[in-house]
mmCIF file of N, CA and C and ligand atoms in Angstrom:
data_model
loop_
_atom_site.group_PDB
_atom_site.id
_atom_site.type_symbol
_atom_site.label_atom_id
_atom_site.label_comp_id
_atom_site.label_asym_id
_atom_site.label_seq_id
_atom_site.Cartn_x
_atom_site.Cartn_y
_atom_site.Cartn_z
ATOM 1 N N MET A 54 -58.014 52.183 37.610
ATOM 2 C CA MET A 54 -57.951 52.598 36.198
ATOM 3 C C MET A 54 -57.005 53.789 36.049
ATOM 4 N N ASN A 55 -56.093 53.684 35.106
ATOM 5 C CA ASN A 55 -55.186 54.811 34.943
ATOM 6 C C ASN A 55 -54.888 55.048 33.471
ATOM 7 N N PRO A 56 -55.894 55.545 32.721
ATOM 8 C CA PRO A 56 -55.658 55.761 31.290
ATOM 9 C C PRO A 56 -54.679 56.889 31.012
ATOM 10 N N GLU A 57 -54.416 57.736 32.016
ATOM 11 C CA GLU A 57 -53.533 58.883 31.766
ATOM 12 C C GLU A 57 -52.053 58.611 32.023
ATOM 13 N N SER A 58 -51.714 57.439 32.493
ATOM 14 C CA SER A 58 -50.311 57.170 32.815
ATOM 15 C C SER A 58 -49.459 57.201 31.546
ATOM 16 N N THR A 59 -48.192 57.544 31.708
ATOM 17 C CA THR A 59 -47.271 57.546 30.572
ATOM 18 C C THR A 59 -46.041 56.715 30.930
ATOM 19 N N ILE A 60 -45.250 56.450 29.907
ATOM 20 C CA ILE A 60 -44.020 55.680 30.156
ATOM 21 C C ILE A 60 -43.080 56.440 31.089
ATOM 22 N N TYR A 61 -43.262 57.770 31.184
ATOM 23 C CA TYR A 61 -42.373 58.553 32.046
ATOM 24 C C TYR A 61 -42.732 58.383 33.535
ATOM 25 N N ASN A 62 -43.887 57.758 33.798
ATOM 26 C CA ASN A 62 -44.235 57.421 35.188
ATOM 27 C C ASN A 62 -43.580 56.107 35.624
ATOM 28 N N CYS A 63 -42.983 55.397 34.667
ATOM 29 C CA CYS A 63 -42.298 54.142 34.985
ATOM 30 C C CYS A 63 -40.823 54.472 35.217
ATOM 31 N N CYS A 64 -40.213 53.828 36.177
ATOM 32 C CA CYS A 64 -38.807 54.164 36.433
ATOM 33 C C CYS A 64 -38.049 52.952 36.949
ATOM 34 N N VAL A 65 -36.750 53.017 36.771
ATOM 35 C CA VAL A 65 -35.882 51.975 37.311
ATOM 36 C C VAL A 65 -35.495 52.392 38.729
ATOM 37 N N ILE A 66 -35.723 51.476 39.652
ATOM 38 C CA ILE A 66 -35.420 51.733 41.060
ATOM 39 C C ILE A 66 -34.163 50.950 41.425
ATOM 40 N N GLU A 67 -33.218 51.648 42.020
ATOM 41 C CA GLU A 67 -32.037 50.935 42.527
ATOM 42 C C GLU A 67 -32.376 50.372 43.900
ATOM 43 N N LEU A 68 -32.256 49.061 44.027
ATOM 44 C CA LEU A 68 -32.534 48.395 45.299
ATOM 45 C C LEU A 68 -31.229 48.300 46.086
ATOM 46 N N ASN A 69 -31.344 47.939 47.330
ATOM 47 C CA ASN A 69 -30.113 47.835 48.123
ATOM 48 C C ASN A 69 -29.314 46.588 47.715
ATOM 49 N N LYS A 70 -28.073 46.560 48.110
ATOM 50 C CA LYS A 70 -27.249 45.374 47.867
ATOM 51 C C LYS A 70 -26.369 45.179 49.091
ATOM 52 N N ILE A 71 -26.616 44.095 49.794
ATOM 53 C CA ILE A 71 -25.821 43.795 50.977
ATOM 54 C C ILE A 71 -24.742 42.828 50.516
ATOM 55 N N HIS A 72 -23.534 43.347 50.528
ATOM 56 C CA HIS A 72 -22.439 42.640 49.869
ATOM 57 C C HIS A 72 -21.447 42.127 50.908
ATOM 58 N N ASN A 73 -21.028 40.891 50.759
ATOM 59 C CA ASN A 73 -19.837 40.460 51.497
ATOM 60 C C ASN A 73 -19.117 39.399 50.661
ATOM 61 N N ARG A 74 -18.077 38.815 51.246
ATOM 62 C CA ARG A 74 -17.245 37.895 50.464
ATOM 63 C C ARG A 74 -18.035 36.701 49.948
ATOM 64 N N SER A 75 -19.141 36.367 50.640
ATOM 65 C CA SER A 75 -19.896 35.185 50.217
ATOM 66 C C SER A 75 -21.068 35.512 49.295
ATOM 67 N N GLY A 76 -21.110 36.755 48.796
ATOM 68 C CA GLY A 76 -22.143 37.072 47.806
ATOM 69 C C GLY A 76 -22.993 38.259 48.211
ATOM 70 N N ASN A 77 -24.113 38.416 47.509
ATOM 71 C CA ASN A 77 -24.966 39.595 47.693
ATOM 72 C C ASN A 77 -26.372 39.197 48.117
ATOM 73 N N ILE A 78 -27.008 40.098 48.825
ATOM 74 C CA ILE A 78 -28.438 39.964 49.136
ATOM 75 C C ILE A 78 -29.095 41.288 48.764
ATOM 76 N N THR A 79 -30.237 41.197 48.076
ATOM 77 C CA THR A 79 -31.050 42.392 47.823
ATOM 78 C C THR A 79 -32.415 42.164 48.447
ATOM 79 N N THR A 80 -32.937 43.180 49.104
ATOM 80 C CA THR A 80 -34.254 43.042 49.741
ATOM 81 C C THR A 80 -35.232 44.027 49.104
ATOM 82 N N VAL A 81 -36.491 43.607 49.050
ATOM 83 C CA VAL A 81 -37.549 44.512 48.585
ATOM 84 C C VAL A 81 -38.616 44.518 49.662
ATOM 85 N N GLU A 82 -38.951 45.686 50.151
ATOM 86 C CA GLU A 82 -39.963 45.771 51.203
ATOM 87 C C GLU A 82 -41.084 46.678 50.740
ATOM 88 N N GLU A 83 -42.324 46.161 50.879
ATOM 89 C CA GLU A 83 -43.469 46.922 50.390
ATOM 90 C C GLU A 83 -43.558 48.257 51.097
ATOM 91 N N ASN A 84 -43.912 49.261 50.329
ATOM 92 C CA ASN A 84 -44.072 50.633 50.815
ATOM 93 C C ASN A 84 -42.804 51.234 51.418
ATOM 94 N N LEU A 85 -41.667 50.558 51.209
ATOM 95 C CA LEU A 85 -40.411 51.142 51.664
ATOM 96 C C LEU A 85 -39.579 51.481 50.429
ATOM 97 N N ASN A 86 -39.115 50.444 49.705
ATOM 98 C CA ASN A 86 -38.425 50.781 48.453
ATOM 99 C C ASN A 86 -39.285 50.547 47.217
ATOM 100 N N ILE A 87 -40.522 50.045 47.390
ATOM 101 C CA ILE A 87 -41.481 50.090 46.273
ATOM 102 C C ILE A 87 -42.802 50.648 46.803
ATOM 103 N N PRO A 88 -43.546 51.354 45.929
ATOM 104 C CA PRO A 88 -44.687 52.132 46.438
ATOM 105 C C PRO A 88 -46.006 51.362 46.479
ATOM 106 N N PHE A 89 -45.962 50.035 46.676
ATOM 107 C CA PHE A 89 -47.232 49.302 46.751
ATOM 108 C C PHE A 89 -47.081 48.087 47.651
ATOM 109 N N ASN A 90 -48.217 47.533 48.052
ATOM 110 C CA ASN A 90 -48.226 46.283 48.820
ATOM 111 C C ASN A 90 -48.022 45.115 47.864
ATOM 112 N N ILE A 91 -47.205 44.169 48.275
ATOM 113 C CA ILE A 91 -46.942 43.007 47.409
ATOM 114 C C ILE A 91 -47.982 41.928 47.717
ATOM 115 N N GLU A 92 -48.841 41.664 46.720
ATOM 116 C CA GLU A 92 -49.894 40.648 46.893
ATOM 117 C C GLU A 92 -49.514 39.341 46.207
ATOM 118 N N ARG A 93 -48.571 39.453 45.268
ATOM 119 C CA ARG A 93 -48.270 38.271 44.455
ATOM 120 C C ARG A 93 -46.847 38.382 43.944
ATOM 121 N N VAL A 94 -46.186 37.242 43.882
ATOM 122 C CA VAL A 94 -44.838 37.161 43.299
ATOM 123 C C VAL A 94 -44.876 36.050 42.267
ATOM 124 N N TYR A 95 -44.366 36.330 41.071
ATOM 125 C CA TYR A 95 -44.215 35.237 40.109
ATOM 126 C C TYR A 95 -42.925 35.440 39.332
ATOM 127 N N TYR A 96 -42.475 34.393 38.682
ATOM 128 C CA TYR A 96 -41.222 34.526 37.924
ATOM 129 C C TYR A 96 -41.290 33.701 36.651
ATOM 130 N N LEU A 97 -40.693 34.263 35.634
ATOM 131 C CA LEU A 97 -40.601 33.615 34.325
ATOM 132 C C LEU A 97 -39.201 33.026 34.210
ATOM 133 N N TYR A 98 -39.120 31.824 33.732
ATOM 134 C CA TYR A 98 -37.815 31.175 33.578
ATOM 135 C C TYR A 98 -37.928 30.148 32.456
ATOM 136 N N ASP A 99 -36.801 29.625 32.020
ATOM 137 C CA ASP A 99 -36.771 28.689 30.881
ATOM 138 C C ASP A 99 -37.459 29.298 29.656
ATOM 139 N N VAL A 100 -37.276 30.602 29.468
ATOM 140 C CA VAL A 100 -37.885 31.256 28.301
ATOM 141 C C VAL A 100 -37.023 30.925 27.084
ATOM 142 N N PRO A 101 -37.593 30.285 26.071
ATOM 143 C CA PRO A 101 -36.774 29.911 24.912
ATOM 144 C C PRO A 101 -36.232 31.146 24.191
ATOM 145 N N SER A 102 -35.074 30.992 23.595
ATOM 146 C CA SER A 102 -34.442 32.088 22.859
ATOM 147 C C SER A 102 -35.398 32.615 21.784
ATOM 148 N N GLY A 103 -35.503 33.928 21.681
ATOM 149 C CA GLY A 103 -36.321 34.553 20.639
ATOM 150 C C GLY A 103 -37.783 34.723 21.007
ATOM 151 N N VAL A 104 -38.201 34.180 22.139
ATOM 152 C CA VAL A 104 -39.618 34.274 22.525
ATOM 153 C C VAL A 104 -39.892 35.631 23.177
ATOM 154 N N GLU A 105 -41.082 36.184 22.886
ATOM 155 C CA GLU A 105 -41.497 37.434 23.515
ATOM 156 C C GLU A 105 -42.595 37.144 24.522
ATOM 157 N N ARG A 106 -42.499 37.763 25.678
ATOM 158 C CA ARG A 106 -43.530 37.598 26.699
ATOM 159 C C ARG A 106 -44.234 38.937 26.895
ATOM 160 N N GLY A 107 -45.241 38.935 27.756
ATOM 161 C CA GLY A 107 -45.977 40.179 27.973
ATOM 162 C C GLY A 107 -46.937 40.374 26.819
ATOM 163 N N GLY A 108 -46.878 41.564 26.192
ATOM 164 C CA GLY A 108 -47.824 41.824 25.112
ATOM 165 C C GLY A 108 -49.213 42.074 25.680
ATOM 166 N N HIS A 109 -49.258 42.875 26.739
ATOM 167 C CA HIS A 109 -50.535 43.244 27.340
ATOM 168 C C HIS A 109 -50.324 44.463 28.248
ATOM 169 N N ALA A 110 -51.448 45.004 28.719
ATOM 170 C CA ALA A 110 -51.394 46.077 29.722
ATOM 171 C C ALA A 110 -52.310 45.683 30.874
ATOM 172 N N HIS A 111 -52.148 46.365 31.982
ATOM 173 C CA HIS A 111 -53.029 46.153 33.131
ATOM 174 C C HIS A 111 -53.762 47.451 33.447
ATOM 175 N N LYS A 112 -55.017 47.289 33.872
ATOM 176 C CA LYS A 112 -55.810 48.477 34.208
ATOM 177 C C LYS A 112 -55.416 49.031 35.570
ATOM 178 N N GLU A 113 -55.101 48.160 36.502
ATOM 179 C CA GLU A 113 -54.817 48.625 37.872
ATOM 180 C C GLU A 113 -53.523 48.102 38.473
ATOM 181 N N LEU A 114 -53.063 46.985 37.958
ATOM 182 C CA LEU A 114 -51.904 46.315 38.571
ATOM 183 C C LEU A 114 -50.625 47.152 38.474
ATOM 184 N N GLN A 115 -49.900 47.226 39.584
ATOM 185 C CA GLN A 115 -48.541 47.792 39.562
ATOM 186 C C GLN A 115 -47.570 46.637 39.714
ATOM 187 N N GLN A 116 -46.421 46.779 39.096
ATOM 188 C CA GLN A 116 -45.431 45.697 39.151
ATOM 189 C C GLN A 116 -44.021 46.259 39.283
ATOM 190 N N LEU A 117 -43.197 45.481 39.946
ATOM 191 C CA LEU A 117 -41.762 45.724 39.906
ATOM 192 C C LEU A 117 -41.154 44.511 39.208
ATOM 193 N N ILE A 118 -40.437 44.766 38.118
ATOM 194 C CA ILE A 118 -39.859 43.690 37.307
ATOM 195 C C ILE A 118 -38.352 43.700 37.514
ATOM 196 N N VAL A 119 -37.819 42.537 37.873
ATOM 197 C CA VAL A 119 -36.388 42.429 38.192
ATOM 198 C C VAL A 119 -35.777 41.290 37.381
ATOM 199 N N ALA A 120 -34.610 41.536 36.819
ATOM 200 C CA ALA A 120 -33.852 40.440 36.200
ATOM 201 C C ALA A 120 -33.072 39.762 37.337
ATOM 202 N N ALA A 121 -33.689 38.749 37.940
ATOM 203 C CA ALA A 121 -33.055 38.072 39.075
ATOM 204 C C ALA A 121 -31.822 37.303 38.617
ATOM 205 N N SER A 122 -31.825 36.911 37.340
ATOM 206 C CA SER A 122 -30.652 36.288 36.733
ATOM 207 C C SER A 122 -30.677 36.611 35.238
ATOM 208 N N GLY A 123 -29.503 36.746 34.639
ATOM 209 C CA GLY A 123 -29.445 37.020 33.199
ATOM 210 C C GLY A 123 -29.978 38.400 32.867
ATOM 211 N N CYS A 124 -30.456 38.551 31.650
ATOM 212 C CA CYS A 124 -30.956 39.861 31.230
ATOM 213 C C CYS A 124 -32.051 39.719 30.183
ATOM 214 N N PHE A 125 -32.814 40.798 30.030
ATOM 215 C CA PHE A 125 -33.868 40.896 29.004
ATOM 216 C C PHE A 125 -34.225 42.374 28.872
ATOM 217 N N ASP A 126 -34.987 42.687 27.829
ATOM 218 C CA ASP A 126 -35.433 44.065 27.609
ATOM 219 C C ASP A 126 -36.931 44.159 27.841
ATOM 220 N N VAL A 127 -37.350 45.285 28.393
ATOM 221 C CA VAL A 127 -38.783 45.545 28.555
ATOM 222 C C VAL A 127 -39.128 46.743 27.667
ATOM 223 N N VAL A 128 -40.061 46.537 26.751
ATOM 224 C CA VAL A 128 -40.525 47.632 25.893
ATOM 225 C C VAL A 128 -41.787 48.197 26.545
ATOM 226 N N LEU A 129 -41.740 49.480 26.876
ATOM 227 C CA LEU A 129 -42.885 50.159 27.501
ATOM 228 C C LEU A 129 -43.554 51.042 26.449
ATOM 229 N N ASP A 130 -44.879 51.067 26.472
ATOM 230 C CA ASP A 130 -45.634 51.782 25.431
ATOM 231 C C ASP A 130 -46.877 52.367 26.099
ATOM 232 N N ASP A 131 -47.054 53.696 25.984
ATOM 233 C CA ASP A 131 -48.262 54.300 26.561
ATOM 234 C C ASP A 131 -49.270 54.698 25.487
ATOM 235 N N GLY A 132 -49.040 54.204 24.268
ATOM 236 C CA GLY A 132 -49.936 54.538 23.161
ATOM 237 C C GLY A 132 -49.390 55.677 22.321
ATOM 238 N N LYS A 133 -48.554 56.526 22.946
ATOM 239 C CA LYS A 133 -47.960 57.657 22.209
ATOM 240 C C LYS A 133 -46.448 57.515 22.135
ATOM 241 N N ASN A 134 -45.849 57.089 23.220
ATOM 242 C CA ASN A 134 -44.387 56.975 23.300
ATOM 243 C C ASN A 134 -43.994 55.572 23.707
ATOM 244 N N LYS A 135 -42.780 55.211 23.258
ATOM 245 C CA LYS A 135 -42.244 53.896 23.621
ATOM 246 C C LYS A 135 -40.839 54.090 24.165
ATOM 247 N N LYS A 136 -40.424 53.223 25.083
ATOM 248 C CA LYS A 136 -39.007 53.177 25.429
ATOM 249 C C LYS A 136 -38.633 51.751 25.804
ATOM 250 N N VAL A 137 -37.357 51.463 25.644
ATOM 251 C CA VAL A 137 -36.862 50.122 25.928
ATOM 252 C C VAL A 137 -35.937 50.219 27.134
ATOM 253 N N ILE A 138 -36.199 49.394 28.133
ATOM 254 C CA ILE A 138 -35.356 49.352 29.329
ATOM 255 C C ILE A 138 -34.675 47.996 29.371
ATOM 256 N N GLU A 139 -33.363 48.007 29.440
ATOM 257 C CA GLU A 139 -32.646 46.737 29.602
ATOM 258 C C GLU A 139 -32.485 46.456 31.092
ATOM 259 N N LEU A 140 -32.910 45.282 31.501
ATOM 260 C CA LEU A 140 -32.698 44.873 32.897
ATOM 261 C C LEU A 140 -31.643 43.788 32.908
ATOM 262 N N ASN A 141 -30.616 43.999 33.694
ATOM 263 C CA ASN A 141 -29.498 43.032 33.694
ATOM 264 C C ASN A 141 -28.797 42.913 35.036
ATOM 265 N N ARG A 142 -29.372 43.531 36.089
ATOM 266 C CA ARG A 142 -28.772 43.417 37.419
ATOM 267 C C ARG A 142 -29.872 43.108 38.429
ATOM 268 N N PRO A 143 -29.639 42.158 39.360
ATOM 269 C CA PRO A 143 -30.697 41.810 40.320
ATOM 270 C C PRO A 143 -31.004 42.904 41.342
ATOM 271 N N ASN A 144 -30.162 43.935 41.420
ATOM 272 C CA ASN A 144 -30.451 44.994 42.388
ATOM 273 C C ASN A 144 -31.047 46.246 41.734
ATOM 274 N N TYR A 145 -31.628 46.060 40.539
ATOM 275 C CA TYR A 145 -32.401 47.132 39.903
ATOM 276 C C TYR A 145 -33.757 46.567 39.512
ATOM 277 N N GLY A 146 -34.810 47.341 39.743
ATOM 278 C CA GLY A 146 -36.143 46.877 39.365
ATOM 279 C C GLY A 146 -36.854 47.952 38.562
ATOM 280 N N LEU A 147 -37.646 47.519 37.596
ATOM 281 C CA LEU A 147 -38.421 48.469 36.788
ATOM 282 C C LEU A 147 -39.834 48.543 37.351
ATOM 283 N N LEU A 148 -40.211 49.732 37.793
ATOM 284 C CA LEU A 148 -41.571 49.952 38.283
ATOM 285 C C LEU A 148 -42.463 50.248 37.087
ATOM 286 N N VAL A 149 -43.477 49.399 36.888
ATOM 287 C CA VAL A 149 -44.421 49.610 35.776
ATOM 288 C C VAL A 149 -45.774 49.973 36.385
ATOM 289 N N VAL A 150 -46.218 51.182 36.080
ATOM 290 C CA VAL A 150 -47.493 51.668 36.626
ATOM 291 C C VAL A 150 -48.644 51.105 35.788
ATOM 292 N N PRO A 151 -49.884 51.217 36.268
ATOM 293 C CA PRO A 151 -51.015 50.712 35.481
ATOM 294 C C PRO A 151 -51.165 51.483 34.164
ATOM 295 N N GLY A 152 -51.798 50.846 33.193
ATOM 296 C CA GLY A 152 -52.108 51.532 31.936
ATOM 297 C C GLY A 152 -50.926 51.643 30.993
ATOM 298 N N ILE A 153 -49.990 50.714 31.084
ATOM 299 C CA ILE A 153 -48.817 50.718 30.197
ATOM 300 C C ILE A 153 -48.738 49.367 29.485
ATOM 301 N N TRP A 154 -48.650 49.412 28.181
ATOM 302 C CA TRP A 154 -48.439 48.188 27.395
ATOM 303 C C TRP A 154 -46.975 47.780 27.528
ATOM 304 N N ARG A 155 -46.719 46.509 27.825
ATOM 305 C CA ARG A 155 -45.334 46.066 27.967
ATOM 306 C C ARG A 155 -45.088 44.786 27.197
ATOM 307 N N GLU A 156 -43.878 44.722 26.646
ATOM 308 C CA GLU A 156 -43.409 43.490 26.013
ATOM 309 C C GLU A 156 -42.038 43.162 26.571
ATOM 310 N N LEU A 157 -41.785 41.904 26.815
ATOM 311 C CA LEU A 157 -40.487 41.461 27.338
ATOM 312 C C LEU A 157 -39.807 40.658 26.239
ATOM 313 N N ILE A 158 -38.624 41.111 25.847
ATOM 314 C CA ILE A 158 -37.944 40.513 24.695
ATOM 315 C C ILE A 158 -36.465 40.289 25.016
ATOM 316 N N ASN A 159 -35.804 39.609 24.102
ATOM 317 C CA ASN A 159 -34.342 39.416 24.180
ATOM 318 C C ASN A 159 -33.891 38.746 25.479
ATOM 319 N N PHE A 160 -34.600 37.705 25.883
ATOM 320 C CA PHE A 160 -34.198 36.980 27.087
ATOM 321 C C PHE A 160 -32.868 36.278 26.844
ATOM 322 N N SER A 161 -31.942 36.462 27.766
ATOM 323 C CA SER A 161 -30.684 35.712 27.674
ATOM 324 C C SER A 161 -30.936 34.287 28.157
ATOM 325 N N SER A 162 -30.001 33.422 27.825
ATOM 326 C CA SER A 162 -30.103 32.044 28.301
ATOM 327 C C SER A 162 -30.060 32.040 29.838
ATOM 328 N N GLY A 163 -30.952 31.334 30.462
ATOM 329 C CA GLY A 163 -30.971 31.231 31.919
ATOM 330 C C GLY A 163 -31.579 32.431 32.635
ATOM 331 N N ALA A 164 -32.177 33.358 31.877
ATOM 332 C CA ALA A 164 -32.739 34.557 32.520
ATOM 333 C C ALA A 164 -33.919 34.199 33.421
ATOM 334 N N ILE A 165 -33.998 34.898 34.532
ATOM 335 C CA ILE A 165 -35.150 34.770 35.428
ATOM 336 C C ILE A 165 -35.748 36.163 35.609
ATOM 337 N N CYS A 166 -37.014 36.288 35.226
ATOM 338 C CA CYS A 166 -37.734 37.555 35.355
ATOM 339 C C CYS A 166 -38.647 37.448 36.572
ATOM 340 N N LEU A 167 -38.243 38.136 37.622
ATOM 341 C CA LEU A 167 -38.995 38.115 38.873
ATOM 342 C C LEU A 167 -39.955 39.303 38.883
ATOM 343 N N VAL A 168 -41.225 39.032 39.183
ATOM 344 C CA VAL A 168 -42.224 40.109 39.174
ATOM 345 C C VAL A 168 -42.912 40.177 40.541
ATOM 346 N N LEU A 169 -42.858 41.352 41.143
ATOM 347 C CA LEU A 169 -43.601 41.608 42.366
ATOM 348 C C LEU A 169 -44.827 42.412 41.955
ATOM 349 N N ALA A 170 -46.005 41.953 42.363
ATOM 350 C CA ALA A 170 -47.232 42.549 41.832
ATOM 351 C C ALA A 170 -48.127 43.018 42.971
ATOM 352 N N SER A 171 -48.884 44.073 42.687
ATOM 353 C CA SER A 171 -49.689 44.721 43.738
ATOM 354 C C SER A 171 -51.035 44.046 43.959
ATOM 355 N N GLN A 172 -51.414 43.117 43.069
ATOM 356 C CA GLN A 172 -52.728 42.462 43.206
ATOM 357 C C GLN A 172 -52.620 40.995 42.843
ATOM 358 N N LYS A 173 -53.612 40.243 43.288
ATOM 359 C CA LYS A 173 -53.700 38.840 42.887
ATOM 360 C C LYS A 173 -54.018 38.757 41.395
ATOM 361 N N TYR A 174 -53.804 37.595 40.814
ATOM 362 C CA TYR A 174 -54.082 37.401 39.386
ATOM 363 C C TYR A 174 -55.570 37.623 39.119
ATOM 364 N N LYS A 175 -55.863 38.495 38.166
ATOM 365 C CA LYS A 175 -57.257 38.809 37.859
ATOM 366 C C LYS A 175 -57.377 38.963 36.342
ATOM 367 N N VAL A 176 -58.067 38.040 35.701
ATOM 368 C CA VAL A 176 -58.190 38.058 34.231
ATOM 369 C C VAL A 176 -58.733 39.396 33.751
ATOM 370 N N THR A 177 -59.691 39.961 34.505
ATOM 371 C CA THR A 177 -60.366 41.180 34.046
ATOM 372 C C THR A 177 -59.469 42.418 34.120
ATOM 373 N N ASP A 178 -58.303 42.288 34.757
ATOM 374 C CA ASP A 178 -57.385 43.429 34.834
ATOM 375 C C ASP A 178 -56.509 43.537 33.584
ATOM 376 N N TYR A 179 -56.536 42.484 32.756
ATOM 377 C CA TYR A 179 -55.671 42.463 31.569
ATOM 378 C C TYR A 179 -56.333 43.155 30.377
ATOM 379 N N ILE A 180 -55.536 43.879 29.589
ATOM 380 C CA ILE A 180 -55.940 44.318 28.242
ATOM 381 C C ILE A 180 -54.984 43.608 27.299
ATOM 382 N N ARG A 181 -55.502 42.700 26.505
ATOM 383 C CA ARG A 181 -54.622 41.833 25.709
ATOM 384 C C ARG A 181 -54.567 42.196 24.232
ATOM 385 N N GLU A 182 -55.429 43.115 23.808
ATOM 386 C CA GLU A 182 -55.407 43.552 22.401
ATOM 387 C C GLU A 182 -54.931 44.994 22.357
ATOM 388 N N HIS A 183 -53.957 45.275 21.484
ATOM 389 C CA HIS A 183 -53.397 46.624 21.450
ATOM 390 C C HIS A 183 -54.445 47.660 21.042
ATOM 391 N N ASN A 184 -55.388 47.278 20.163
ATOM 392 C CA ASN A 184 -56.464 48.208 19.786
ATOM 393 C C ASN A 184 -57.337 48.564 20.984
ATOM 394 N N ASP A 185 -57.606 47.561 21.828
ATOM 395 C CA ASP A 185 -58.391 47.823 23.050
ATOM 396 C C ASP A 185 -57.599 48.730 23.988
ATOM 397 N N PHE A 186 -56.277 48.542 24.001
ATOM 398 C CA PHE A 186 -55.413 49.381 24.833
ATOM 399 C C PHE A 186 -55.506 50.841 24.373
ATOM 400 N N LEU A 187 -55.454 51.067 23.060
ATOM 401 C CA LEU A 187 -55.526 52.440 22.544
ATOM 402 C C LEU A 187 -56.881 53.069 22.879
ATOM 403 N N LYS A 188 -57.937 52.248 22.837
ATOM 404 C CA LYS A 188 -59.266 52.758 23.230
ATOM 405 C C LYS A 188 -59.269 53.136 24.712
ATOM 406 N N PHE A 189 -58.664 52.261 25.529
ATOM 407 C CA PHE A 189 -58.562 52.518 26.974
ATOM 408 C C PHE A 189 -57.821 53.841 27.228
ATOM 409 N N LYS A 190 -56.780 54.090 26.421
ATOM 410 C CA LYS A 190 -55.972 55.307 26.579
ATOM 411 C C LYS A 190 -56.640 56.504 25.899
ATOM 412 N N LYS A 191 -57.778 56.246 25.248
ATOM 413 C CA LYS A 191 -58.521 57.295 24.520
ATOM 414 C C LYS A 191 -57.665 57.922 23.414
ATOM 415 N N ILE A 192 -56.946 57.056 22.686
ATOM 416 C CA ILE A 192 -56.091 57.533 21.579
ATOM 417 C C ILE A 192 -56.763 57.152 20.270
HETATM 418 P P1 LIG B 1674 -49.391 35.751 30.861
HETATM 419 O O1 LIG B 1674 -49.714 36.869 31.783
HETATM 420 O O2 LIG B 1674 -50.057 35.761 29.525
HETATM 421 O O3 LIG B 1674 -47.816 35.649 30.637
HETATM 422 P P2 LIG B 1674 -46.791 36.671 29.981
HETATM 423 O O4 LIG B 1674 -47.392 38.024 30.010
HETATM 424 O O5 LIG B 1674 -45.592 36.564 30.824
HETATM 425 O O6 LIG B 1674 -46.483 36.212 28.607
HETATM 426 O O7 LIG B 1674 -49.671 34.394 31.618
HETATM 427 C C1 LIG B 1674 -49.424 33.139 31.027
HETATM 428 C C2 LIG B 1674 -50.384 32.140 31.644
HETATM 429 O O8 LIG B 1674 -50.174 32.032 33.051
HETATM 430 C C3 LIG B 1674 -51.840 32.522 31.441
HETATM 431 O O9 LIG B 1674 -52.560 31.336 31.168
HETATM 432 C C4 LIG B 1674 -52.274 33.063 32.779
HETATM 433 C C5 LIG B 1674 -51.382 32.325 33.754
HETATM 434 N N1 LIG B 1674 -51.071 33.107 34.970
HETATM 435 C C6 LIG B 1674 -51.658 32.775 36.172
HETATM 436 O O10 LIG B 1674 -52.463 31.828 36.257
HETATM 437 N N2 LIG B 1674 -51.333 33.492 37.289
HETATM 438 C C7 LIG B 1674 -50.463 34.528 37.242
HETATM 439 O O11 LIG B 1674 -50.191 35.165 38.292
HETATM 440 C C8 LIG B 1674 -49.854 34.861 35.981
HETATM 441 C C9 LIG B 1674 -48.882 36.013 35.878
HETATM 442 C C10 LIG B 1674 -50.187 34.144 34.873
#
């Protein structure tokens, strides 16, 4: 549980890029370039134009969100402040700490949103109503 987290605890992490004439490789290693163990990986793709994803917060889950292809915006909201992060490079990831409301918008055609998550899928970890989120944040 992290009701005290703010959007300023979320940050964009520059990942490595191993480059040669035949392309690039980026690696993510738990507890090395991200501060949690990776329990789950999922990815969003074929997102229709104009559709918004997310629209929830997590009580405990930490995530690294990467635009593996294309681009999209992540709106972060801690109940008091909001900021929009554009993700558009596969070697940058947005670390989202627990207790942050997030929305994913403006998906480009062919965008792939890769998410590395610190826990297995757990329905009870989700806060899906913004009013419940504000109560959780004690606002
Ligand atoms: P949801 O988290 O609502 O998607 P988003 O926040 O990207 O809009 O998940 C959509 C559906 O997928 C929902 O029925 C739950 C299911 N789901 C799983 O079963 N396992 C998972 O790891 C994830 C992320 C979602």
